[in-house]
Amino acid sequence: MVRLAMLCNLIMCGIVGYICKHEASPILLDGLRRLEYRGYDSAGICLWNKDQFQILKKTGRVENLRKETLKHDHSGQAGISHTRWATHGGVSDENAHPHISWDNKLSMAHNGVIENFALIKRELEAKGVSFTSETDSEVLLNLIAFLYDAELKQNHATADVALLKALRGALSQVEGTYGIIMTCVDLPDLIIGARKGSPLVIGVGDEENFLASDVTAFAGRTKSVVYLDDGQVATVSGTDFFITTMDDVAISPTIDTISWDIEDAEMGSYPHFMLKEIFEQPMAIENSMRGRFSQDNSTAQFGGLNIAPRELRQIDRILFLGCGTAWHACLIAEYLIEKYARIPVEVEYASEFRYRNSPLDKNTLVFTISQSGETIDTLEAQREAQRKGYRVLGITNVVGSTIARENDGGVFQHSGPEIGVASTKAFSSQCHIAAMLSLYFARMRDMSFTDGKEIAKALKAAPGLIAQALSRADQIAEIAKKYAHHDDFLFLGRQMMFPIALEGALKLKEISYIHAEGYPSAEMKHGPIALISPDCPTVAIALKGEIFKKSLANIQEIRARKGPVIAITDAGKDFPEDLADEVIQLPETHEVNHAPLVSIPMQLLSYYIAVERKCDVDKPRNLAKSVTVE
Ligand code: M6R
């Protein structure tokens, strides 16, 4: 019960803090706008007005908050702000962040979940502390404020010493996860942050600094960043910053540089981020290959695996872990690695792995796949595997993310920022990297030089093939118009195209709110065929190869039951005319390119159907870009 209440409270939020050269409010609001993609339902800001806090909070869009902010006078050069995301209930101005402590001394924004908030709240209430919201976050804030007051009064500590002591004292009492930023009326020249389980990063600017949950918040103002680790506390002024552990041990920071430009995180001339990112796929795939083929072009190579070929040779089994779309990429990796490298591969949902305690062979190599590198289920699964002593490698897009920093090595995708909630370019690049890994492992085992060269050549052709698939966009937009009114869809594919069918169904569900299911084509006869009717279109993948005829037979079974069929094929004239209502033709290519290639029409179909249904494509209801609580 308590747990459910907390989940309703805070699931997916964005944090931005700023100090000091310029007026804070436009910079904070701009940062919040850039974090909108994370998903949220209310937003708030804490600014300085003369010597006091001015807190403004609004449900709905950041734009509502911006309009509200314009009505007030505040020229302060520091502040904190937040976008809050709730699953159901509790969406109100009161529950939005930042919160202000009961004595008006501290203000705080929080991402995460304080699990023992109810007990702490009762204890504080017994001591006379009052609350204005239902959130666990306000409990943490008031606990800090209570301890701060005690430090000042009983120990006569200076404000900065007292606050850091109170913060550490409070954080040692709470159970759960947090990424927090706070500000104090007694310390107008500082913002303070701490993290455990929720990301926090310092943006190091020119006489201005940031503390945010995501580099996107300040990417237009500085490219220099310091990623905080769990258990660290940051004290940030306009010109400096200090990082310490919870035990007050100083940490010397590593300043990293963001590799992408702010334009990459802007929509440009596209109507939605999702469409922009779909069309960025030739480049994303190209980037995933840069510098990753051997000189003789017979294998792939990876700089960051941190594992010697001799050690890799000892691996008996690989376990892939991920969630959602990334889990589908894990299934693609399973198919390709088993087929080409002949290494047994298992795939588990990261969320299941963590609690299943499944027996793993000692020579198992674990891989996590995550676009954001912050998905808590994947992060905790990675930690669990590492705790058991397994080496964990990752395929991650966001450099500096927690998963990437904590794993033992891996492959960065270099897809550029993915802002649309529905993952597109990150997925195709994960599939492509899986194909390169299968070549790498295969060449380490039994694959010949000649076969390796052929696969490397095929992989290099992928960007051009994807561009050809994208040229079908107009045809797919027309198909979408015709079928957008349906409320049920089936997606069918066999072997490696089964995960692509699952992915097609997930994309449609996510952004169009249409019920969709993905099945292996031959499984249809074992149940789902009962759904077939003129009201339930099927998207059927039928690629040339061993099972092409069987796939055609499956389509025939649907047609016999008057089910509309949208076929995706590479068979050209070999695809029987009139077998399907719509036929989307793709270029023929080596199987290693099939996953990203066939994903293109799936993504475009979902996109155009969502647009037809007037859905909010980039910010679908109930969804967040990265899910940082369980
Ligand atoms: O950032 P991650 O790749 O770890 O995210 C995993 C899933 O939450 C994510 O793929 C989700 O399923 C997307 N919304 C799919 O489009």
XYZ file of C-alpha atoms and ligand atoms in Angstrom:
646
model
C 0.000 0.000 0.000
C 2.721 2.413 1.064
C 4.748 1.389 -1.958
C 1.831 2.035 -4.320
C 1.248 5.457 -2.793
C 4.856 6.336 -3.398
C 4.826 5.143 -6.969
C 1.815 7.346 -7.584
C 3.783 10.151 -6.087
C 6.865 10.230 -8.191
C 7.922 8.126 -11.105
C 9.736 10.012 -13.727
C 10.939 13.517 -13.247
C 13.426 16.093 -14.467
C 15.591 18.402 -12.344
C 17.364 21.620 -13.284
C 19.267 23.945 -10.966
C 21.138 27.077 -12.073
C 23.526 29.542 -10.494
C 24.640 32.515 -11.197
C 25.741 34.867 -14.046
C 22.358 35.524 -15.659
C 18.746 35.820 -14.614
C 17.802 32.280 -13.597
C 14.161 31.929 -14.641
C 14.511 31.872 -18.476
C 17.451 29.487 -18.220
C 15.602 27.153 -15.867
C 12.444 27.210 -17.972
C 14.474 26.487 -21.082
C 16.105 23.570 -19.254
C 12.697 22.231 -18.211
C 11.467 22.519 -21.791
C 14.406 20.397 -22.922
C 13.536 17.790 -20.310
C 9.898 17.606 -21.390
C 10.680 14.451 -23.354
C 11.243 12.545 -20.126
C 7.497 12.665 -19.500
C 5.805 14.765 -16.805
C 2.473 16.107 -15.678
C 3.381 19.198 -13.669
C 6.275 21.582 -13.342
C 7.598 24.015 -10.793
C 10.332 26.511 -10.153
C 11.898 28.091 -7.069
C 13.427 31.518 -7.657
C 14.742 34.245 -5.450
C 12.611 37.306 -4.911
C 14.607 39.783 -2.838
C 15.706 37.611 0.126
C 12.934 35.074 -0.077
C 11.978 32.072 -2.122
C 9.306 32.443 -4.691
C 7.846 29.085 -5.626
C 5.601 28.726 -8.651
C 4.026 25.388 -9.597
C 1.591 24.399 -12.297
C 0.034 21.179 -13.492
C 0.250 20.583 -17.229
C 2.911 21.788 -19.574
C 6.071 23.776 -18.848
C 4.457 26.468 -20.998
C 1.799 26.962 -18.266
C 4.586 27.487 -15.764
C 6.375 29.900 -18.062
C 3.222 32.040 -18.399
C 2.782 32.002 -14.630
C 6.425 32.980 -14.128
C 6.025 36.000 -16.420
C 3.385 37.391 -14.054
C 5.877 37.696 -11.192
C 8.845 39.837 -10.377
C 12.040 37.839 -9.855
C 15.400 38.777 -11.183
C 17.387 36.319 -9.051
C 20.395 34.598 -10.536
C 19.914 31.215 -8.919
C 17.079 28.747 -8.695
C 15.912 25.177 -8.903
C 13.158 23.637 -10.988
C 11.467 20.336 -11.677
C 9.115 18.389 -13.922
C 7.066 15.810 -12.045
C 5.491 12.652 -13.479
C 2.723 10.700 -11.743
C 1.019 7.512 -12.909
C -2.398 8.242 -11.464
C -3.819 10.545 -8.820
C -1.863 13.159 -7.011
C -1.353 15.480 -9.984
C -1.781 18.826 -8.260
C 0.023 22.109 -7.756
C 0.652 21.149 -4.101
C 2.315 17.879 -4.982
C 4.462 19.448 -7.705
C 8.077 20.334 -6.874
C 10.071 22.211 -5.688
C 8.763 21.928 -2.147
C 9.463 24.422 0.578
C 10.277 23.322 4.125
C 7.792 23.990 6.891
C 10.012 26.796 8.286
C 10.445 28.385 4.799
C 14.215 27.948 4.976
C 14.880 25.247 2.396
C 13.534 24.392 -1.008
C 14.074 21.055 -2.716
C 13.273 19.109 -5.900
C 13.542 15.341 -5.788
C 13.574 12.428 -8.245
C 13.106 8.973 -6.809
C 11.222 7.285 -4.028
C 11.619 7.560 -0.242
C 10.361 4.199 0.922
C 10.174 4.858 4.682
C 8.551 8.278 4.315
C 5.414 7.383 6.303
C 7.320 6.542 9.476
C 9.552 9.620 9.238
C 6.520 11.798 8.577
C 4.765 10.532 11.707
C 7.864 11.211 13.791
C 8.243 14.725 12.391
C 4.557 15.491 12.877
C 4.870 14.404 16.499
C 7.602 17.024 16.817
C 5.364 19.748 15.413
C 6.442 19.749 11.756
C 3.582 20.393 9.331
C 3.167 19.259 5.706
C 1.380 20.767 2.739
C 1.649 17.933 0.189
C 1.167 14.175 0.108
C 4.635 13.507 -1.254
C 7.496 11.480 0.151
C 9.797 14.252 -1.119
C 8.426 16.830 1.294
C 9.136 14.386 4.109
C 12.804 14.200 3.127
C 12.950 17.988 2.834
C 11.385 18.562 6.242
C 13.699 16.016 7.821
C 16.682 17.933 6.430
C 15.151 21.221 7.590
C 14.517 19.814 11.066
C 18.111 18.618 11.414
C 19.423 21.898 9.959
C 17.549 23.887 12.539
C 18.961 21.682 15.302
C 22.519 22.100 13.988
C 22.169 25.879 13.955
C 20.539 26.145 17.364
C 22.212 23.399 19.348
C 25.655 23.215 17.775
C 25.883 26.843 16.585
C 27.310 25.612 13.284
C 27.699 27.982 10.340
C 24.916 27.675 7.776
C 26.977 25.757 5.178
C 28.385 23.282 7.707
C 24.971 22.863 9.331
C 23.197 22.252 6.042
C 25.627 19.641 4.766
C 25.542 17.887 8.139
C 21.752 17.932 8.158
C 21.640 16.662 4.585
C 23.974 13.762 5.330
C 22.110 12.994 8.548
C 18.763 12.903 6.758
C 20.045 10.845 3.842
C 21.447 8.277 6.238
C 17.944 7.813 7.673
C 16.005 7.429 4.455
C 15.539 4.224 2.487
C 14.966 4.445 -1.234
C 16.361 6.409 -4.137
C 16.972 10.068 -4.712
C 18.469 12.655 -6.967
C 17.907 15.944 -5.150
C 18.770 19.578 -5.533
C 18.153 22.119 -2.857
C 18.663 25.709 -1.975
C 18.655 27.488 1.395
C 17.632 31.050 2.319
C 20.774 31.355 4.450
C 23.034 30.336 1.532
C 21.840 32.242 -1.547
C 25.130 31.633 -3.370
C 24.867 27.849 -3.378
C 22.808 25.011 -4.736
C 23.361 21.593 -3.276
C 22.676 18.167 -4.746
C 22.997 14.519 -3.798
C 22.230 11.250 -5.518
C 21.507 7.627 -4.885
C 19.781 5.726 -7.667
C 18.616 8.782 -9.658
C 21.007 10.556 -12.022
C 22.508 13.967 -11.301
C 25.094 15.827 -13.324
C 26.933 19.119 -12.886
C 27.153 21.381 -15.939
C 30.335 23.417 -15.641
C 29.882 26.741 -17.420
C 31.584 30.078 -17.738
C 30.810 31.806 -14.427
C 27.635 29.769 -14.272
C 26.984 26.211 -13.203
C 24.130 23.740 -13.384
C 22.912 20.730 -11.470
C 20.488 18.633 -13.482
C 19.133 15.150 -13.966
C 20.161 15.073 -17.608
C 22.755 16.933 -19.709
C 20.051 17.886 -22.212
C 18.856 20.475 -19.675
C 21.914 22.676 -20.185
C 23.405 21.338 -23.425
C 22.987 24.727 -25.121
C 25.133 26.511 -22.490
C 28.017 24.194 -21.717
C 29.474 20.923 -22.924
C 31.588 20.341 -19.808
C 29.984 17.936 -17.384
C 30.735 16.050 -14.194
C 28.603 12.947 -13.612
C 27.918 12.338 -9.937
C 28.056 8.813 -8.584
C 25.685 7.298 -6.053
C 26.544 8.429 -2.545
C 28.015 11.773 -3.609
C 27.051 15.280 -2.514
C 27.750 18.332 -4.693
C 27.988 21.905 -3.486
C 27.758 24.262 -6.435
C 28.314 28.020 -6.624
C 28.408 30.228 -9.714
C 32.152 29.853 -10.080
C 33.044 26.589 -8.385
C 31.826 23.218 -7.219
C 32.873 20.601 -4.662
C 32.016 16.951 -4.517
C 32.238 14.838 -1.386
C 31.113 11.409 -0.290
C 28.400 10.914 2.312
C 31.240 10.642 4.839
C 32.545 14.057 3.808
C 35.596 12.799 1.927
C 36.527 15.121 -0.968
C 36.337 13.652 -4.480
C 38.448 15.022 -7.315
C 36.080 15.384 -10.239
C 36.536 14.214 -13.813
C 35.198 16.753 -16.293
C 33.789 15.064 -19.417
C 32.746 16.705 -22.654
C 29.361 16.117 -24.293
C 30.051 14.836 -27.792
C 26.904 16.112 -29.518
C 25.651 19.584 -30.407
C 22.538 21.282 -29.149
C 20.992 21.119 -32.647
C 20.956 17.332 -32.260
C 18.492 17.755 -29.432
C 16.259 20.187 -31.375
C 13.449 19.248 -33.741
C 14.643 21.357 -36.677
C 12.093 21.339 -39.496
C 10.446 18.052 -38.432
C 6.987 18.118 -36.839
C 8.032 15.586 -34.194
C 11.232 14.269 -32.646
C 10.109 10.744 -33.490
C 9.985 11.470 -37.210
C 13.320 13.261 -37.058
C 14.872 10.307 -35.272
C 13.370 7.814 -37.726
C 15.024 9.744 -40.547
C 18.305 9.965 -38.648
C 18.732 6.195 -38.801
C 21.131 5.989 -41.754
C 23.452 8.303 -39.787
C 22.893 6.503 -36.474
C 23.824 3.183 -38.092
C 26.821 4.791 -39.777
C 27.973 6.158 -36.415
C 27.594 2.766 -34.761
C 30.130 1.361 -37.253
C 32.733 4.136 -37.230
C 36.169 2.657 -36.540
C 34.655 -0.717 -35.747
C 35.930 -2.887 -38.598
C 39.340 -4.525 -38.695
C 41.884 -3.386 -41.252
C 41.363 -6.493 -43.355
C 37.594 -5.973 -43.086
C 36.900 -9.539 -42.072
C 35.632 -8.805 -38.581
C 34.289 -6.119 -36.295
C 36.354 -4.622 -33.479
C 35.356 -2.846 -30.298
C 37.597 -0.581 -28.260
C 35.673 -0.598 -25.006
C 34.924 -4.237 -24.246
C 37.838 -4.385 -21.795
C 38.124 -8.104 -22.277
C 40.903 -9.915 -24.098
C 40.048 -12.262 -26.977
C 41.692 -15.082 -25.008
C 39.202 -14.523 -22.166
C 36.290 -14.186 -24.549
C 37.199 -17.570 -25.990
C 36.375 -19.070 -22.549
C 32.781 -17.798 -22.621
C 30.238 -20.650 -22.795
C 27.080 -18.599 -22.684
C 25.881 -15.000 -23.000
C 22.974 -13.506 -21.087
C 21.328 -10.368 -22.481
C 19.222 -8.159 -20.204
C 17.052 -5.174 -21.086
C 13.544 -3.706 -20.938
C 10.950 -2.796 -23.548
C 12.441 -2.031 -26.924
C 15.938 -2.761 -25.634
C 14.700 -6.246 -24.687
C 13.658 -6.730 -28.299
C 17.195 -5.786 -29.336
C 18.406 -8.478 -26.901
C 16.283 -11.033 -28.796
C 17.868 -9.931 -32.075
C 21.304 -10.387 -30.492
C 20.298 -13.880 -29.375
C 19.320 -14.901 -32.853
C 22.407 -13.479 -34.573
C 25.016 -14.605 -32.027
C 23.623 -18.113 -31.794
C 23.446 -18.429 -35.553
C 26.829 -16.979 -36.498
C 29.013 -17.448 -33.420
C 27.300 -20.618 -32.159
C 27.403 -19.347 -28.568
C 24.261 -20.159 -26.565
C 22.466 -16.942 -25.658
C 19.719 -16.324 -23.129
C 17.557 -13.234 -22.910
C 15.748 -12.084 -19.792
C 13.722 -9.056 -18.879
C 16.042 -7.124 -16.591
C 13.192 -6.664 -14.112
C 12.673 -10.435 -13.896
C 16.337 -11.350 -13.727
C 16.896 -9.245 -10.659
C 14.457 -11.191 -8.505
C 14.589 -14.647 -10.120
C 18.002 -15.663 -8.902
C 18.373 -17.877 -11.961
C 21.368 -20.200 -11.982
C 24.102 -18.943 -14.293
C 26.975 -20.947 -15.630
C 30.302 -19.633 -14.336
C 31.550 -18.853 -17.839
C 28.588 -16.637 -18.645
C 29.141 -13.165 -20.053
C 26.345 -10.729 -19.283
C 25.274 -7.885 -21.574
C 22.821 -5.127 -20.695
C 21.200 -3.078 -23.456
C 19.797 0.353 -22.605
C 19.392 3.501 -24.677
C 19.249 5.833 -21.693
C 21.603 3.886 -19.463
C 19.377 4.914 -16.561
C 16.538 2.360 -16.632
C 16.449 1.224 -13.024
C 15.424 -2.365 -13.760
C 18.367 -2.781 -16.120
C 20.736 -0.983 -13.777
C 19.742 -3.149 -10.821
C 19.964 -6.318 -12.933
C 23.468 -5.249 -13.950
C 24.381 -4.634 -10.306
C 22.961 -8.012 -9.307
C 25.020 -9.804 -11.976
C 28.136 -7.873 -10.943
C 27.491 -8.635 -7.292
C 27.510 -12.315 -8.188
C 30.876 -11.815 -9.836
C 29.858 -11.847 -13.500
C 31.470 -9.551 -15.987
C 28.809 -7.234 -17.402
C 29.202 -5.403 -20.687
C 26.711 -2.881 -21.997
C 25.308 -1.519 -25.227
C 24.314 2.016 -24.265
C 23.571 5.236 -26.092
C 24.009 7.813 -23.343
C 27.672 8.275 -22.496
C 28.044 9.107 -18.803
C 24.850 7.296 -17.846
C 24.899 5.194 -14.701
C 24.738 1.850 -16.515
C 27.638 2.859 -18.769
C 29.732 4.068 -15.865
C 29.108 1.049 -13.692
C 29.521 -1.776 -16.198
C 32.802 -3.489 -16.962
C 32.985 -2.287 -20.538
C 30.836 -2.228 -23.615
C 29.835 -0.493 -26.786
C 28.533 3.042 -27.112
C 25.937 3.495 -29.806
C 26.755 7.099 -30.765
C 23.188 7.550 -32.064
C 22.961 11.110 -30.738
C 20.262 12.168 -28.264
C 16.984 10.293 -28.626
C 14.231 12.585 -27.414
C 11.041 10.910 -28.714
C 9.690 8.580 -26.049
C 9.270 5.823 -28.619
C 12.706 4.442 -29.271
C 13.573 4.273 -32.974
C 17.139 5.112 -33.978
C 18.492 3.689 -30.734
C 16.777 0.362 -31.433
C 18.053 -0.002 -34.991
C 21.547 0.892 -33.855
C 21.365 -1.682 -31.024
C 20.359 -4.310 -33.590
C 23.213 -3.291 -35.851
C 25.713 -3.451 -33.002
C 24.328 -6.895 -32.117
C 25.068 -7.954 -35.703
C 28.614 -6.568 -35.458
C 29.101 -8.392 -32.157
C 27.912 -11.637 -33.728
C 30.529 -11.173 -36.451
C 33.195 -10.404 -33.846
C 32.374 -13.482 -31.747
C 31.967 -15.661 -34.835
C 35.362 -14.718 -36.259
C 36.887 -15.540 -32.889
C 35.451 -19.013 -33.246
C 34.662 -20.850 -36.454
C 33.706 -18.291 -39.067
C 36.072 -18.138 -42.039
C 37.866 -15.045 -43.274
C 35.796 -15.108 -46.478
C 32.465 -15.373 -44.656
C 33.552 -12.648 -42.244
C 34.404 -10.344 -45.130
C 31.050 -10.951 -46.737
C 29.175 -10.091 -43.540
C 31.309 -7.003 -42.877
C 30.574 -5.822 -46.413
C 26.864 -6.426 -45.947
C 26.829 -4.524 -42.645
C 28.522 -1.529 -44.221
C 25.726 -1.318 -46.784
C 23.079 -0.870 -44.076
C 22.826 2.967 -44.062
C 22.063 3.042 -47.808
C 19.457 0.285 -47.489
C 17.793 2.081 -44.613
C 17.666 5.247 -46.684
C 15.874 3.240 -49.390
C 13.355 1.954 -46.839
C 12.766 5.530 -45.656
C 11.858 6.505 -49.200
C 8.647 4.452 -48.676
C 7.411 7.029 -46.167
C 4.707 8.486 -48.452
C 3.275 5.079 -49.277
C 3.228 4.195 -45.571
C 1.532 7.493 -44.688
C -1.241 6.574 -47.151
C -1.588 3.112 -45.631
C -1.782 4.687 -42.185
C -4.694 6.890 -43.306
C -6.588 3.797 -44.424
C -6.080 1.751 -41.273
C -5.799 4.328 -38.490
C -9.394 3.811 -37.342
C -8.816 0.173 -36.300
C -8.454 -0.566 -32.605
C -6.687 -3.939 -32.852
C -3.647 -4.983 -34.850
C -1.670 -8.190 -35.127
C 2.025 -8.246 -36.042
C 3.541 -11.460 -37.347
C 7.115 -12.439 -38.133
C 9.181 -15.602 -37.936
C 12.599 -16.295 -36.466
C 14.546 -13.028 -36.221
C 11.493 -11.172 -37.512
C 9.483 -12.289 -34.466
C 11.173 -9.707 -32.186
C 10.618 -7.168 -34.951
C 6.905 -8.063 -34.897
C 6.953 -7.551 -31.111
C 8.682 -4.222 -31.592
C 6.170 -3.159 -34.277
C 3.310 -3.947 -31.904
C 4.984 -2.077 -29.019
C 5.549 1.040 -31.154
C 1.907 1.091 -32.213
C 0.655 0.584 -28.646
C 2.942 3.251 -27.211
C 2.115 6.147 -29.431
C -1.312 5.346 -30.908
C -2.903 3.626 -27.895
C -4.039 0.837 -30.207
C -4.169 -2.702 -28.894
C -1.515 -4.627 -30.814
C 0.093 -8.019 -30.367
C 3.188 -9.534 -31.883
C 3.437 -13.271 -32.574
C 5.663 -15.706 -34.431
C 3.654 -16.217 -37.648
C 3.218 -19.957 -37.162
C 1.925 -19.471 -33.603
C -1.073 -17.641 -34.979
C -2.852 -20.961 -35.529
C -2.524 -21.746 -31.832
C -4.842 -19.019 -30.620
C -4.505 -15.518 -32.070
C -6.199 -16.613 -35.304
C -9.451 -16.280 -33.357
C -8.899 -12.511 -33.436
C -8.743 -12.333 -37.227
C -11.645 -10.384 -38.695
C -12.125 -7.468 -41.109
C -11.643 -5.223 -38.055
C -8.220 -6.540 -37.104
C -5.485 -5.794 -39.648
C -2.319 -7.881 -39.617
C 1.127 -6.525 -40.367
C 2.905 -9.592 -41.749
C 6.640 -9.781 -42.394
C 7.490 -12.158 -45.225
C 11.139 -12.028 -46.234
C 12.777 -14.269 -48.813
C 14.612 -17.310 -47.520
C 13.934 -20.731 -46.106
C 10.583 -19.895 -44.584
C 9.274 -17.488 -47.210
C 6.662 -19.966 -48.490
C 5.524 -20.745 -44.965
C 5.090 -17.028 -44.279
C 2.992 -16.698 -47.422
C 0.855 -19.615 -46.241
C 0.291 -17.827 -42.917
C -0.850 -14.720 -44.794
C -3.187 -16.894 -46.827
C -4.773 -18.162 -43.604
C -5.487 -14.588 -42.547
C -6.945 -13.667 -45.909
C -9.196 -16.734 -45.808
C -10.713 -15.253 -42.657
C -11.173 -11.817 -44.242
C -8.416 -10.219 -42.211
C -6.796 -7.182 -43.903
C -3.061 -7.716 -44.466
C -0.252 -5.171 -44.687
C 2.731 -7.173 -45.911
C 6.361 -6.158 -45.541
C 8.570 -8.050 -47.942
C 11.818 -7.989 -49.871
C 10.546 -10.463 -52.447
C 9.747 -8.017 -55.252
C 7.777 -9.797 -57.945
C 8.030 -13.085 -56.053
C 5.486 -11.773 -53.594
C 2.158 -12.962 -55.095
C 0.070 -10.102 -56.363
C -3.247 -9.834 -54.515
C -2.077 -11.876 -51.548
C -2.067 -8.778 -49.333
C -4.116 -5.587 -49.254
C -0.967 -3.505 -49.007
C 2.586 -4.489 -49.871
C 5.577 -2.528 -48.619
C 8.615 -3.563 -50.640
C 12.073 -3.347 -49.090
C 15.441 -3.900 -50.754
C 16.839 -7.413 -50.549
C 19.902 -7.717 -48.323
C 21.898 -10.047 -46.100
C 20.040 -11.258 -43.033
C 22.355 -9.303 -40.696
C 20.616 -6.114 -41.880
C 17.054 -7.377 -41.613
C 16.266 -6.154 -38.099
C 16.965 -2.430 -38.617
C 15.659 -2.512 -42.175
C 12.264 -4.023 -41.390
C 11.910 -1.784 -38.343
C 11.680 1.260 -40.629
C 8.207 0.593 -42.101
C 7.009 -0.525 -38.652
C 8.138 2.754 -37.098
C 6.721 4.857 -39.922
C 3.391 3.040 -39.796
C 3.064 3.646 -36.047
C 4.122 7.240 -36.449
C 1.641 8.084 -39.214
C -1.205 6.211 -37.508
C -0.529 8.173 -34.300
C -0.562 11.424 -36.272
C -3.856 10.408 -37.948
C -5.330 9.702 -34.529
C -4.058 13.074 -33.293
C -1.995 11.492 -30.556
C 0.834 13.318 -28.833
C 3.572 11.391 -30.646
C 6.600 12.567 -28.693
C 4.944 12.559 -25.295
C 2.554 9.606 -25.270
C 0.246 9.355 -22.295
C 1.489 7.522 -19.205
C 4.959 7.000 -20.637
C 8.340 8.380 -19.743
C 11.536 8.283 -21.749
C 13.556 6.532 -19.114
C 12.012 4.742 -16.189
C 14.138 5.318 -13.134
C 12.020 3.677 -10.466
C 10.989 0.047 -10.311
O 16.535 3.511 -21.956
P 16.229 2.070 -22.107
O 16.639 1.523 -23.431
O 16.781 1.224 -21.000
O 14.657 1.966 -22.013
C 14.007 0.723 -21.976
C 12.527 0.886 -22.240
O 11.931 1.635 -21.217
C 12.253 1.555 -23.575
O 12.843 0.867 -24.621
C 10.741 1.674 -23.827
O 10.195 0.413 -24.039
C 10.532 2.623 -25.008
N 9.484 3.547 -24.704
C 10.201 1.915 -26.256
O 9.917 2.754 -27.308
